[in-house]
């Protein structure tokens, strides 16, 4: 797991000042509106996500400060959130953020090969960005898709049931500018069993459900 | 009241407390790192695990509320094994550097490791290391030692009210730090050193100077502000090595300000360690006999009305009374302890003390601050106000320049005009006070140490009377003092007698040749130039302004070097104790005055401190009840009349340097520089 890096000492950055666009201002207020009136700090994750999306996938210090001020929170409280979640980036990232799950279930199912394929295909190591700014590779903890392990997340989509070759194919498509289909890469439907149903196959014969 | 069984013993406890607290009442100590009774519950260290019947897993006792019928085991195999496990995890990344760690000998982790530690390690990966953080000139960080209990974060956020510290990252990368790398500025920051259960936060000035077990510990009272915090002075070989807080729920709880804690290096610098006599315009070393002879020569033919005495801010009650008695014997009524010219009279005690008491603040529900910035004038009183504020339902308003008190306070106006409106019930805040069940006000020296101070005082009294601050079992009228000597001085009656001169008048008389001698008892904050050619006797411990202007210097003892009484702003008389001897030929102050009285042929009638204290009780009964804050009877004080419309100004220019000791302290100088630069960044207020 990689640690977050501290922002530059002076708090300023080449990124310049930050402010929500008009559309995002409306969205921000909608998000805040989802929480009780004196609990606006609850909207911090939503607003950080919004800010990050507006800013090419990362949060420069002015954006963190902006969100803090927007929600009347001390900056350190927002910074704690930003550094806790691996989904928030404090450094510029590539257009495609490839997050490889390496937690136990995925690892047992071959995440090492998936990670290797990523390294090879993209020519970068963990926490690096390709020179063309297209890909950033990171390692993450369980993303909750273990049933279809191993998996990776690229931006907002999950790609599951991977192995080395499938990962490479997927990334090659992306490199060409194509849009690979999210979900299982073996054609499995959602998280249905691979070889047909294995449980609850005999019809239920309990009282009350007779004739089923 | 819920009943529960702890280690086989049935106990009945208050509802709403935690299992850990219940264990404590049952006399069972639970090891803990993150839990602290004055901070919110974090429940993150897991050291307090105990076994609870019907729970498959051990529970964190600090975060579990008690319930009827609980069966708790703190000594079962499960509980002990759980603690061993937690300890092993904590030690995975904790360095084994106890021999070079300042916390060694007083470290919670070290102590607990003795009971629950494993003497080998099963962890074979690399230990992590963490970069040091900048916590300012007072706190040394060794962040690799941090166990992430977050006590420091909670202290900064909850007690100190500076929300700048946080826990960043997650898992193995978790760190304590500030967002933008900058020094943490708080007048209470040193308390984090005490709170930190390991050696991650230690005292920078104390670094590597002593081991805790070689120190002599003396329980005493702080004299660097008028709060009178309970302190412990740790010394070795005649030197004060550090100052720590002692518990006193009524005054400082278990905190002290950074000034109280860190100014002690000033006790070693610029000390007056022998008498001096000015000869041909130059101060020269002298013996006690020579110094006394010089004084006797000057006073021999001087009539009492041409002699005056001023007591400074650090003066103790014993020496003030001895000096007052000596002045009386010499026929002088020109004595004053109000260096700053505060217009407070010695008569009505309720008119010059903090009647509500510090602990009483917690009962108040509205507060009016008049010309005072308690955050820097009395950090522990401000901490109490903040505590009260956080409990909810406490409106605070202030009359004076903009301040940052660490809690919400409404700016009401700049000065007497606003005050007059409140008194007349024409200001909206008057209604707030009116509606409060326990309203209080605090009037500071910024409002009283001005020519119209007595009128301001009268207006404040009127507000107190009109808004129901004075009632059965409640007195909401409070004067906040800055000097440890002040209330004691007023209690002793170290004020001008019948027809006597006050400080301003003494200076004026001295300037025009109207006085033959002025006796300065540690008075350094007056305009020395105004004394002109008058013969000046300076008795004190530091080579500060007073010593420079002196013709004879009598070297006295600092507050850590004498058994002495101070009365805090609440009117609580407390005994400070001798921790180390005064340096060189310096002596305890009352003894100097007693010896001088003999040379002058007017021997004071007390030979030991017991006799002197008996005389103090004779002068004022409050000295018969040390450590108590006795309610004072309400009376008339202040002088009604029109006030000068000029706005109030806060009296402290620099919190860190207020007296000869703090002005001599290098540590305080560093803090001053830091506060100045922080203020420049901030567009600014106080500091
Ligand atoms: S620095 Fe000390 S008080 Fe702060 S979290 Fe670490 S161990 Fe706890
Ligand atoms: S372990 Fe990879 S998604 Fe859960
Ligand atoms: S003391 Fe209970 S979890 Fe730390």
mmCIF file with all atom_site columns, N, CA, C and O in Angstrom, chain A residues 1-4 6-7 9-11 61 64 74-77 79-80 83-86, chain B residues 131 133 153 157 163-173 175 177-181:
data_model
loop_
_atom_site.group_PDB
_atom_site.id
_atom_site.type_symbol
_atom_site.label_atom_id
_atom_site.label_alt_id
_atom_site.label_comp_id
_atom_site.label_asym_id
_atom_site.label_entity_id
_atom_site.label_seq_id
_atom_site.pdbx_PDB_ins_code
_atom_site.Cartn_x
_atom_site.Cartn_y
_atom_site.Cartn_z
_atom_site.occupancy
_atom_site.B_iso_or_equiv
_atom_site.pdbx_formal_charge
_atom_site.auth_seq_id
_atom_site.auth_comp_id
_atom_site.auth_asym_id
_atom_site.auth_atom_id
_atom_site.pdbx_PDB_model_num
ATOM 1   N N  . UNK A 1 1   ? 0.838   -1.196 0.000  1.00 0.00 ? 1   UNK A N  1
ATOM 2   C CA . UNK A 1 1   ? 0.000   0.000  0.000  1.00 0.00 ? 1   UNK A CA 1
ATOM 3   C C  . UNK A 1 1   ? 0.873   1.246  0.000  1.00 0.00 ? 1   UNK A C  1
ATOM 4   O O  . UNK A 1 1   ? 1.873   1.316  0.684  1.00 0.00 ? 1   UNK A O  1
ATOM 5   N N  . UNK A 1 2   ? 0.487   2.202  -0.753 1.00 0.00 ? 2   UNK A N  1
ATOM 6   C CA . UNK A 1 2   ? 1.332   3.388  -0.839 1.00 0.00 ? 2   UNK A CA 1
ATOM 7   C C  . UNK A 1 2   ? 0.751   4.506  0.007  1.00 0.00 ? 2   UNK A C  1
ATOM 8   O O  . UNK A 1 2   ? -0.456  4.641  0.121  1.00 0.00 ? 2   UNK A O  1
ATOM 9   N N  . UNK A 1 3   ? 1.589   5.277  0.581  1.00 0.00 ? 3   UNK A N  1
ATOM 10  C CA . UNK A 1 3   ? 1.127   6.349  1.447  1.00 0.00 ? 3   UNK A CA 1
ATOM 11  C C  . UNK A 1 3   ? 0.827   7.607  0.662  1.00 0.00 ? 3   UNK A C  1
ATOM 12  O O  . UNK A 1 3   ? 1.383   7.820  -0.409 1.00 0.00 ? 3   UNK A O  1
ATOM 13  N N  . UNK A 1 4   ? -0.048  8.418  1.186  1.00 0.00 ? 4   UNK A N  1
ATOM 14  C CA . UNK A 1 4   ? -0.293  9.701  0.529  1.00 0.00 ? 4   UNK A CA 1
ATOM 15  C C  . UNK A 1 4   ? 0.905   10.612 0.734  1.00 0.00 ? 4   UNK A C  1
ATOM 16  O O  . UNK A 1 4   ? 1.622   10.477 1.715  1.00 0.00 ? 4   UNK A O  1
ATOM 17  N N  . UNK A 1 6   ? 2.532   14.338 1.314  1.00 0.00 ? 6   UNK A N  1
ATOM 18  C CA . UNK A 1 6   ? 2.117   15.605 1.898  1.00 0.00 ? 6   UNK A CA 1
ATOM 19  C C  . UNK A 1 6   ? 2.084   16.686 0.834  1.00 0.00 ? 6   UNK A C  1
ATOM 20  O O  . UNK A 1 6   ? 2.854   16.654 -0.107 1.00 0.00 ? 6   UNK A O  1
ATOM 21  N N  . UNK A 1 7   ? 1.203   17.642 1.007  1.00 0.00 ? 7   UNK A N  1
ATOM 22  C CA . UNK A 1 7   ? 1.181   18.740 0.043  1.00 0.00 ? 7   UNK A CA 1
ATOM 23  C C  . UNK A 1 7   ? 2.428   19.600 0.229  1.00 0.00 ? 7   UNK A C  1
ATOM 24  O O  . UNK A 1 7   ? 3.077   19.519 1.264  1.00 0.00 ? 7   UNK A O  1
ATOM 25  N N  . UNK A 1 9   ? 4.919   22.505 1.162  1.00 0.00 ? 9   UNK A N  1
ATOM 26  C CA . UNK A 1 9   ? 4.928   23.197 2.442  1.00 0.00 ? 9   UNK A CA 1
ATOM 27  C C  . UNK A 1 9   ? 4.133   24.499 2.432  1.00 0.00 ? 9   UNK A C  1
ATOM 28  O O  . UNK A 1 9   ? 3.485   24.834 3.408  1.00 0.00 ? 9   UNK A O  1
ATOM 29  N N  . UNK A 1 10  ? 4.153   25.214 1.374  1.00 0.00 ? 10  UNK A N  1
ATOM 30  C CA . UNK A 1 10  ? 3.512   26.522 1.401  1.00 0.00 ? 10  UNK A CA 1
ATOM 31  C C  . UNK A 1 10  ? 2.020   26.453 1.104  1.00 0.00 ? 10  UNK A C  1
ATOM 32  O O  . UNK A 1 10  ? 1.314   27.429 1.185  1.00 0.00 ? 10  UNK A O  1
ATOM 33  N N  . UNK A 1 11  ? 1.537   25.274 0.785  1.00 0.00 ? 11  UNK A N  1
ATOM 34  C CA . UNK A 1 11  ? 0.109   25.133 0.572  1.00 0.00 ? 11  UNK A CA 1
ATOM 35  C C  . UNK A 1 11  ? -0.324  25.590 -0.811 1.00 0.00 ? 11  UNK A C  1
ATOM 36  O O  . UNK A 1 11  ? -1.385  25.226 -1.302 1.00 0.00 ? 11  UNK A O  1
ATOM 37  N N  . UNK A 1 61  ? -3.926  21.440 -3.130 1.00 0.00 ? 61  UNK A N  1
ATOM 38  C CA . UNK A 1 61  ? -4.252  22.082 -1.841 1.00 0.00 ? 61  UNK A CA 1
ATOM 39  C C  . UNK A 1 61  ? -5.338  23.152 -1.934 1.00 0.00 ? 61  UNK A C  1
ATOM 40  O O  . UNK A 1 61  ? -6.201  23.203 -1.043 1.00 0.00 ? 61  UNK A O  1
ATOM 41  N N  . UNK A 1 64  ? -8.646  21.415 -1.691 1.00 0.00 ? 64  UNK A N  1
ATOM 42  C CA . UNK A 1 64  ? -8.938  20.915 -0.339 1.00 0.00 ? 64  UNK A CA 1
ATOM 43  C C  . UNK A 1 64  ? -9.382  22.089 0.538  1.00 0.00 ? 64  UNK A C  1
ATOM 44  O O  . UNK A 1 64  ? -10.371 22.008 1.262  1.00 0.00 ? 64  UNK A O  1
ATOM 45  N N  . UNK A 1 74  ? -12.423 22.830 9.560  1.00 0.00 ? 74  UNK A N  1
ATOM 46  C CA . UNK A 1 74  ? -10.986 23.100 9.575  1.00 0.00 ? 74  UNK A CA 1
ATOM 47  C C  . UNK A 1 74  ? -10.313 22.281 8.470  1.00 0.00 ? 74  UNK A C  1
ATOM 48  O O  . UNK A 1 74  ? -10.719 21.143 8.214  1.00 0.00 ? 74  UNK A O  1
ATOM 49  N N  . UNK A 1 75  ? -9.308  22.859 7.856  1.00 0.00 ? 75  UNK A N  1
ATOM 50  C CA . UNK A 1 75  ? -8.667  22.177 6.733  1.00 0.00 ? 75  UNK A CA 1
ATOM 51  C C  . UNK A 1 75  ? -8.135  20.798 7.111  1.00 0.00 ? 75  UNK A C  1
ATOM 52  O O  . UNK A 1 75  ? -8.212  19.856 6.335  1.00 0.00 ? 75  UNK A O  1
ATOM 53  N N  . UNK A 1 76  ? -7.604  20.685 8.325  1.00 0.00 ? 76  UNK A N  1
ATOM 54  C CA . UNK A 1 76  ? -7.003  19.408 8.711  1.00 0.00 ? 76  UNK A CA 1
ATOM 55  C C  . UNK A 1 76  ? -8.039  18.290 8.700  1.00 0.00 ? 76  UNK A C  1
ATOM 56  O O  . UNK A 1 76  ? -7.740  17.148 8.353  1.00 0.00 ? 76  UNK A O  1
ATOM 57  N N  . UNK A 1 77  ? -9.292  18.625 9.063  1.00 0.00 ? 77  UNK A N  1
ATOM 58  C CA . UNK A 1 77  ? -10.325 17.587 9.088  1.00 0.00 ? 77  UNK A CA 1
ATOM 59  C C  . UNK A 1 77  ? -10.586 17.067 7.669  1.00 0.00 ? 77  UNK A C  1
ATOM 60  O O  . UNK A 1 77  ? -10.793 15.883 7.447  1.00 0.00 ? 77  UNK A O  1
ATOM 61  N N  . UNK A 1 79  ? -8.418  17.226 5.215  1.00 0.00 ? 79  UNK A N  1
ATOM 62  C CA . UNK A 1 79  ? -7.189  16.562 4.780  1.00 0.00 ? 79  UNK A CA 1
ATOM 63  C C  . UNK A 1 79  ? -7.131  15.131 5.325  1.00 0.00 ? 79  UNK A C  1
ATOM 64  O O  . UNK A 1 79  ? -6.667  14.214 4.654  1.00 0.00 ? 79  UNK A O  1
ATOM 65  N N  . UNK A 1 80  ? -7.626  14.936 6.543  1.00 0.00 ? 80  UNK A N  1
ATOM 66  C CA . UNK A 1 80  ? -7.673  13.585 7.106  1.00 0.00 ? 80  UNK A CA 1
ATOM 67  C C  . UNK A 1 80  ? -8.495  12.660 6.209  1.00 0.00 ? 80  UNK A C  1
ATOM 68  O O  . UNK A 1 80  ? -8.111  11.523 5.933  1.00 0.00 ? 80  UNK A O  1
ATOM 69  N N  . UNK A 1 83  ? -6.657  11.887 2.888  1.00 0.00 ? 83  UNK A N  1
ATOM 70  C CA . UNK A 1 83  ? -5.536  10.946 2.970  1.00 0.00 ? 83  UNK A CA 1
ATOM 71  C C  . UNK A 1 83  ? -5.994  9.549  3.375  1.00 0.00 ? 83  UNK A C  1
ATOM 72  O O  . UNK A 1 83  ? -5.288  8.579  3.179  1.00 0.00 ? 83  UNK A O  1
ATOM 73  N N  . UNK A 1 84  ? -7.188  9.461  3.957  1.00 0.00 ? 84  UNK A N  1
ATOM 74  C CA . UNK A 1 84  ? -7.657  8.142  4.393  1.00 0.00 ? 84  UNK A CA 1
ATOM 75  C C  . UNK A 1 84  ? -8.109  7.291  3.206  1.00 0.00 ? 84  UNK A C  1
ATOM 76  O O  . UNK A 1 84  ? -7.825  6.108  3.124  1.00 0.00 ? 84  UNK A O  1
ATOM 77  N N  . UNK A 1 85  ? -8.792  7.901  2.268  1.00 0.00 ? 85  UNK A N  1
ATOM 78  C CA . UNK A 1 85  ? -9.368  7.142  1.157  1.00 0.00 ? 85  UNK A CA 1
ATOM 79  C C  . UNK A 1 85  ? -8.432  7.134  -0.041 1.00 0.00 ? 85  UNK A C  1
ATOM 80  O O  . UNK A 1 85  ? -8.005  8.188  -0.510 1.00 0.00 ? 85  UNK A O  1
ATOM 81  N N  . UNK A 1 86  ? -8.167  5.948  -0.539 1.00 0.00 ? 86  UNK A N  1
ATOM 82  C CA . UNK A 1 86  ? -7.246  5.859  -1.673 1.00 0.00 ? 86  UNK A CA 1
ATOM 83  C C  . UNK A 1 86  ? -7.879  6.419  -2.936 1.00 0.00 ? 86  UNK A C  1
ATOM 84  O O  . UNK A 1 86  ? -7.210  6.596  -3.945 1.00 0.00 ? 86  UNK A O  1
ATOM 85  N N  . UNK B 2 131 ? 8.789   10.823 9.629  1.00 0.00 ? 131 UNK B N  1
ATOM 86  C CA . UNK B 2 131 ? 9.492   12.108 9.680  1.00 0.00 ? 131 UNK B CA 1
ATOM 87  C C  . UNK B 2 131 ? 9.027   12.934 10.877 1.00 0.00 ? 131 UNK B C  1
ATOM 88  O O  . UNK B 2 131 ? 7.863   12.916 11.243 1.00 0.00 ? 131 UNK B O  1
ATOM 89  N N  . UNK B 2 133 ? 7.848   16.159 13.021 1.00 0.00 ? 133 UNK B N  1
ATOM 90  C CA . UNK B 2 133 ? 6.942   17.249 12.690 1.00 0.00 ? 133 UNK B CA 1
ATOM 91  C C  . UNK B 2 133 ? 7.375   18.512 13.438 1.00 0.00 ? 133 UNK B C  1
ATOM 92  O O  . UNK B 2 133 ? 8.054   18.424 14.444 1.00 0.00 ? 133 UNK B O  1
ATOM 93  N N  . UNK B 2 153 ? -4.227  15.096 19.310 1.00 0.00 ? 153 UNK B N  1
ATOM 94  C CA . UNK B 2 153 ? -5.179  15.671 18.362 1.00 0.00 ? 153 UNK B CA 1
ATOM 95  C C  . UNK B 2 153 ? -6.434  16.114 19.103 1.00 0.00 ? 153 UNK B C  1
ATOM 96  O O  . UNK B 2 153 ? -6.947  17.219 18.899 1.00 0.00 ? 153 UNK B O  1
ATOM 97  N N  . UNK B 2 157 ? -7.834  19.949 19.558 1.00 0.00 ? 157 UNK B N  1
ATOM 98  C CA . UNK B 2 157 ? -9.161  20.251 19.038 1.00 0.00 ? 157 UNK B CA 1
ATOM 99  C C  . UNK B 2 157 ? -10.134 20.652 20.136 1.00 0.00 ? 157 UNK B C  1
ATOM 100 O O  . UNK B 2 157 ? -10.869 21.620 20.004 1.00 0.00 ? 157 UNK B O  1
ATOM 101 N N  . UNK B 2 163 ? -7.823  23.855 15.874 1.00 0.00 ? 163 UNK B N  1
ATOM 102 C CA . UNK B 2 163 ? -8.051  22.648 15.093 1.00 0.00 ? 163 UNK B CA 1
ATOM 103 C C  . UNK B 2 163 ? -7.064  22.571 13.952 1.00 0.00 ? 163 UNK B C  1
ATOM 104 O O  . UNK B 2 163 ? -7.374  22.893 12.813 1.00 0.00 ? 163 UNK B O  1
ATOM 105 N N  . UNK B 2 164 ? -5.867  22.169 14.290 1.00 0.00 ? 164 UNK B N  1
ATOM 106 C CA . UNK B 2 164 ? -4.828  22.109 13.266 1.00 0.00 ? 164 UNK B CA 1
ATOM 107 C C  . UNK B 2 164 ? -4.146  20.762 13.218 1.00 0.00 ? 164 UNK B C  1
ATOM 108 O O  . UNK B 2 164 ? -3.516  20.417 12.238 1.00 0.00 ? 164 UNK B O  1
ATOM 109 N N  . UNK B 2 165 ? -4.263  19.986 14.296 1.00 0.00 ? 165 UNK B N  1
ATOM 110 C CA . UNK B 2 165 ? -3.618  18.671 14.315 1.00 0.00 ? 165 UNK B CA 1
ATOM 111 C C  . UNK B 2 165 ? -4.596  17.628 13.824 1.00 0.00 ? 165 UNK B C  1
ATOM 112 O O  . UNK B 2 165 ? -5.784  17.711 14.087 1.00 0.00 ? 165 UNK B O  1
ATOM 113 N N  . UNK B 2 166 ? -4.058  16.623 13.152 1.00 0.00 ? 166 UNK B N  1
ATOM 114 C CA . UNK B 2 166 ? -4.938  15.562 12.697 1.00 0.00 ? 166 UNK B CA 1
ATOM 115 C C  . UNK B 2 166 ? -4.195  14.265 12.514 1.00 0.00 ? 166 UNK B C  1
ATOM 116 O O  . UNK B 2 166 ? -2.968  14.187 12.646 1.00 0.00 ? 166 UNK B O  1
ATOM 117 N N  . UNK B 2 167 ? -4.963  13.227 12.220 1.00 0.00 ? 167 UNK B N  1
ATOM 118 C CA . UNK B 2 167 ? -4.414  11.912 11.955 1.00 0.00 ? 167 UNK B CA 1
ATOM 119 C C  . UNK B 2 167 ? -4.591  11.685 10.466 1.00 0.00 ? 167 UNK B C  1
ATOM 120 O O  . UNK B 2 167 ? -5.707  11.581 9.985  1.00 0.00 ? 167 UNK B O  1
ATOM 121 N N  . UNK B 2 168 ? -3.503  11.633 9.733  1.00 0.00 ? 168 UNK B N  1
ATOM 122 C CA . UNK B 2 168 ? -3.636  11.511 8.288  1.00 0.00 ? 168 UNK B CA 1
ATOM 123 C C  . UNK B 2 168 ? -3.168  10.141 7.818  1.00 0.00 ? 168 UNK B C  1
ATOM 124 O O  . UNK B 2 168 ? -2.401  9.474  8.499  1.00 0.00 ? 168 UNK B O  1
ATOM 125 N N  . UNK B 2 169 ? -3.623  9.776  6.631  1.00 0.00 ? 169 UNK B N  1
ATOM 126 C CA . UNK B 2 169 ? -3.257  8.481  6.072  1.00 0.00 ? 169 UNK B CA 1
ATOM 127 C C  . UNK B 2 169 ? -4.076  7.373  6.693  1.00 0.00 ? 169 UNK B C  1
ATOM 128 O O  . UNK B 2 169 ? -5.003  7.606  7.464  1.00 0.00 ? 169 UNK B O  1
ATOM 129 N N  . UNK B 2 170 ? -3.734  6.154  6.380  1.00 0.00 ? 170 UNK B N  1
ATOM 130 C CA . UNK B 2 170 ? -4.449  5.027  6.960  1.00 0.00 ? 170 UNK B CA 1
ATOM 131 C C  . UNK B 2 170 ? -3.507  3.856  7.112  1.00 0.00 ? 170 UNK B C  1
ATOM 132 O O  . UNK B 2 170 ? -2.426  3.825  6.531  1.00 0.00 ? 170 UNK B O  1
ATOM 133 N N  . UNK B 2 171 ? -3.943  2.888  7.891  1.00 0.00 ? 171 UNK B N  1
ATOM 134 C CA . UNK B 2 171 ? -3.158  1.682  8.069  1.00 0.00 ? 171 UNK B CA 1
ATOM 135 C C  . UNK B 2 171 ? -1.754  1.992  8.543  1.00 0.00 ? 171 UNK B C  1
ATOM 136 O O  . UNK B 2 171 ? -1.543  2.792  9.443  1.00 0.00 ? 171 UNK B O  1
ATOM 137 N N  . UNK B 2 172 ? -0.814  1.376  7.890  1.00 0.00 ? 172 UNK B N  1
ATOM 138 C CA . UNK B 2 172 ? 0.557   1.539  8.330  1.00 0.00 ? 172 UNK B CA 1
ATOM 139 C C  . UNK B 2 172 ? 1.092   2.946  8.064  1.00 0.00 ? 172 UNK B C  1
ATOM 140 O O  . UNK B 2 172 ? 2.109   3.344  8.620  1.00 0.00 ? 172 UNK B O  1
ATOM 141 N N  . UNK B 2 173 ? 0.398   3.676  7.210  1.00 0.00 ? 173 UNK B N  1
ATOM 142 C CA . UNK B 2 173 ? 0.902   5.002  6.838  1.00 0.00 ? 173 UNK B CA 1
ATOM 143 C C  . UNK B 2 173 ? 0.330   6.116  7.683  1.00 0.00 ? 173 UNK B C  1
ATOM 144 O O  . UNK B 2 173 ? 0.505   7.289  7.380  1.00 0.00 ? 173 UNK B O  1
ATOM 145 N N  . UNK B 2 175 ? -0.279  8.920  10.288 1.00 0.00 ? 175 UNK B N  1
ATOM 146 C CA . UNK B 2 175 ? 0.662   9.847  10.936 1.00 0.00 ? 175 UNK B CA 1
ATOM 147 C C  . UNK B 2 175 ? -0.105  10.955 11.633 1.00 0.00 ? 175 UNK B C  1
ATOM 148 O O  . UNK B 2 175 ? -1.189  11.318 11.212 1.00 0.00 ? 175 UNK B O  1
ATOM 149 N N  . UNK B 2 177 ? -0.144  14.900 12.289 1.00 0.00 ? 177 UNK B N  1
ATOM 150 C CA . UNK B 2 177 ? 0.488   16.059 11.679 1.00 0.00 ? 177 UNK B CA 1
ATOM 151 C C  . UNK B 2 177 ? -0.482  17.198 11.482 1.00 0.00 ? 177 UNK B C  1
ATOM 152 O O  . UNK B 2 177 ? -1.669  17.107 11.790 1.00 0.00 ? 177 UNK B O  1
ATOM 153 N N  . UNK B 2 178 ? 0.070   18.285 10.976 1.00 0.00 ? 178 UNK B N  1
ATOM 154 C CA . UNK B 2 178 ? -0.763  19.416 10.603 1.00 0.00 ? 178 UNK B CA 1
ATOM 155 C C  . UNK B 2 178 ? -0.964  19.333 9.096  1.00 0.00 ? 178 UNK B C  1
ATOM 156 O O  . UNK B 2 178 ? -0.262  18.594 8.423  1.00 0.00 ? 178 UNK B O  1
ATOM 157 N N  . UNK B 2 179 ? -1.914  20.054 8.569  1.00 0.00 ? 179 UNK B N  1
ATOM 158 C CA . UNK B 2 179 ? -2.178  19.964 7.139  1.00 0.00 ? 179 UNK B CA 1
ATOM 159 C C  . UNK B 2 179 ? -1.037  20.584 6.357  1.00 0.00 ? 179 UNK B C  1
ATOM 160 O O  . UNK B 2 179 ? -0.312  19.940 5.630  1.00 0.00 ? 179 UNK B O  1
ATOM 161 N N  . UNK B 2 180 ? -0.896  21.860 6.539  1.00 0.00 ? 180 UNK B N  1
ATOM 162 C CA . UNK B 2 180 ? 0.213   22.539 5.912  1.00 0.00 ? 180 UNK B CA 1
ATOM 163 C C  . UNK B 2 180 ? 1.312   22.525 6.961  1.00 0.00 ? 180 UNK B C  1
ATOM 164 O O  . UNK B 2 180 ? 1.061   22.815 8.111  1.00 0.00 ? 180 UNK B O  1
ATOM 165 N N  . UNK B 2 181 ? 2.510   22.190 6.557  1.00 0.00 ? 181 UNK B N  1
ATOM 166 C CA . UNK B 2 181 ? 3.575   22.080 7.561  1.00 0.00 ? 181 UNK B CA 1
ATOM 167 C C  . UNK B 2 181 ? 3.878   23.413 8.202  1.00 0.00 ? 181 UNK B C  1
ATOM 168 O O  . UNK B 2 181 ? 4.524   24.273 7.631  1.00 0.00 ? 181 UNK B O  1
#
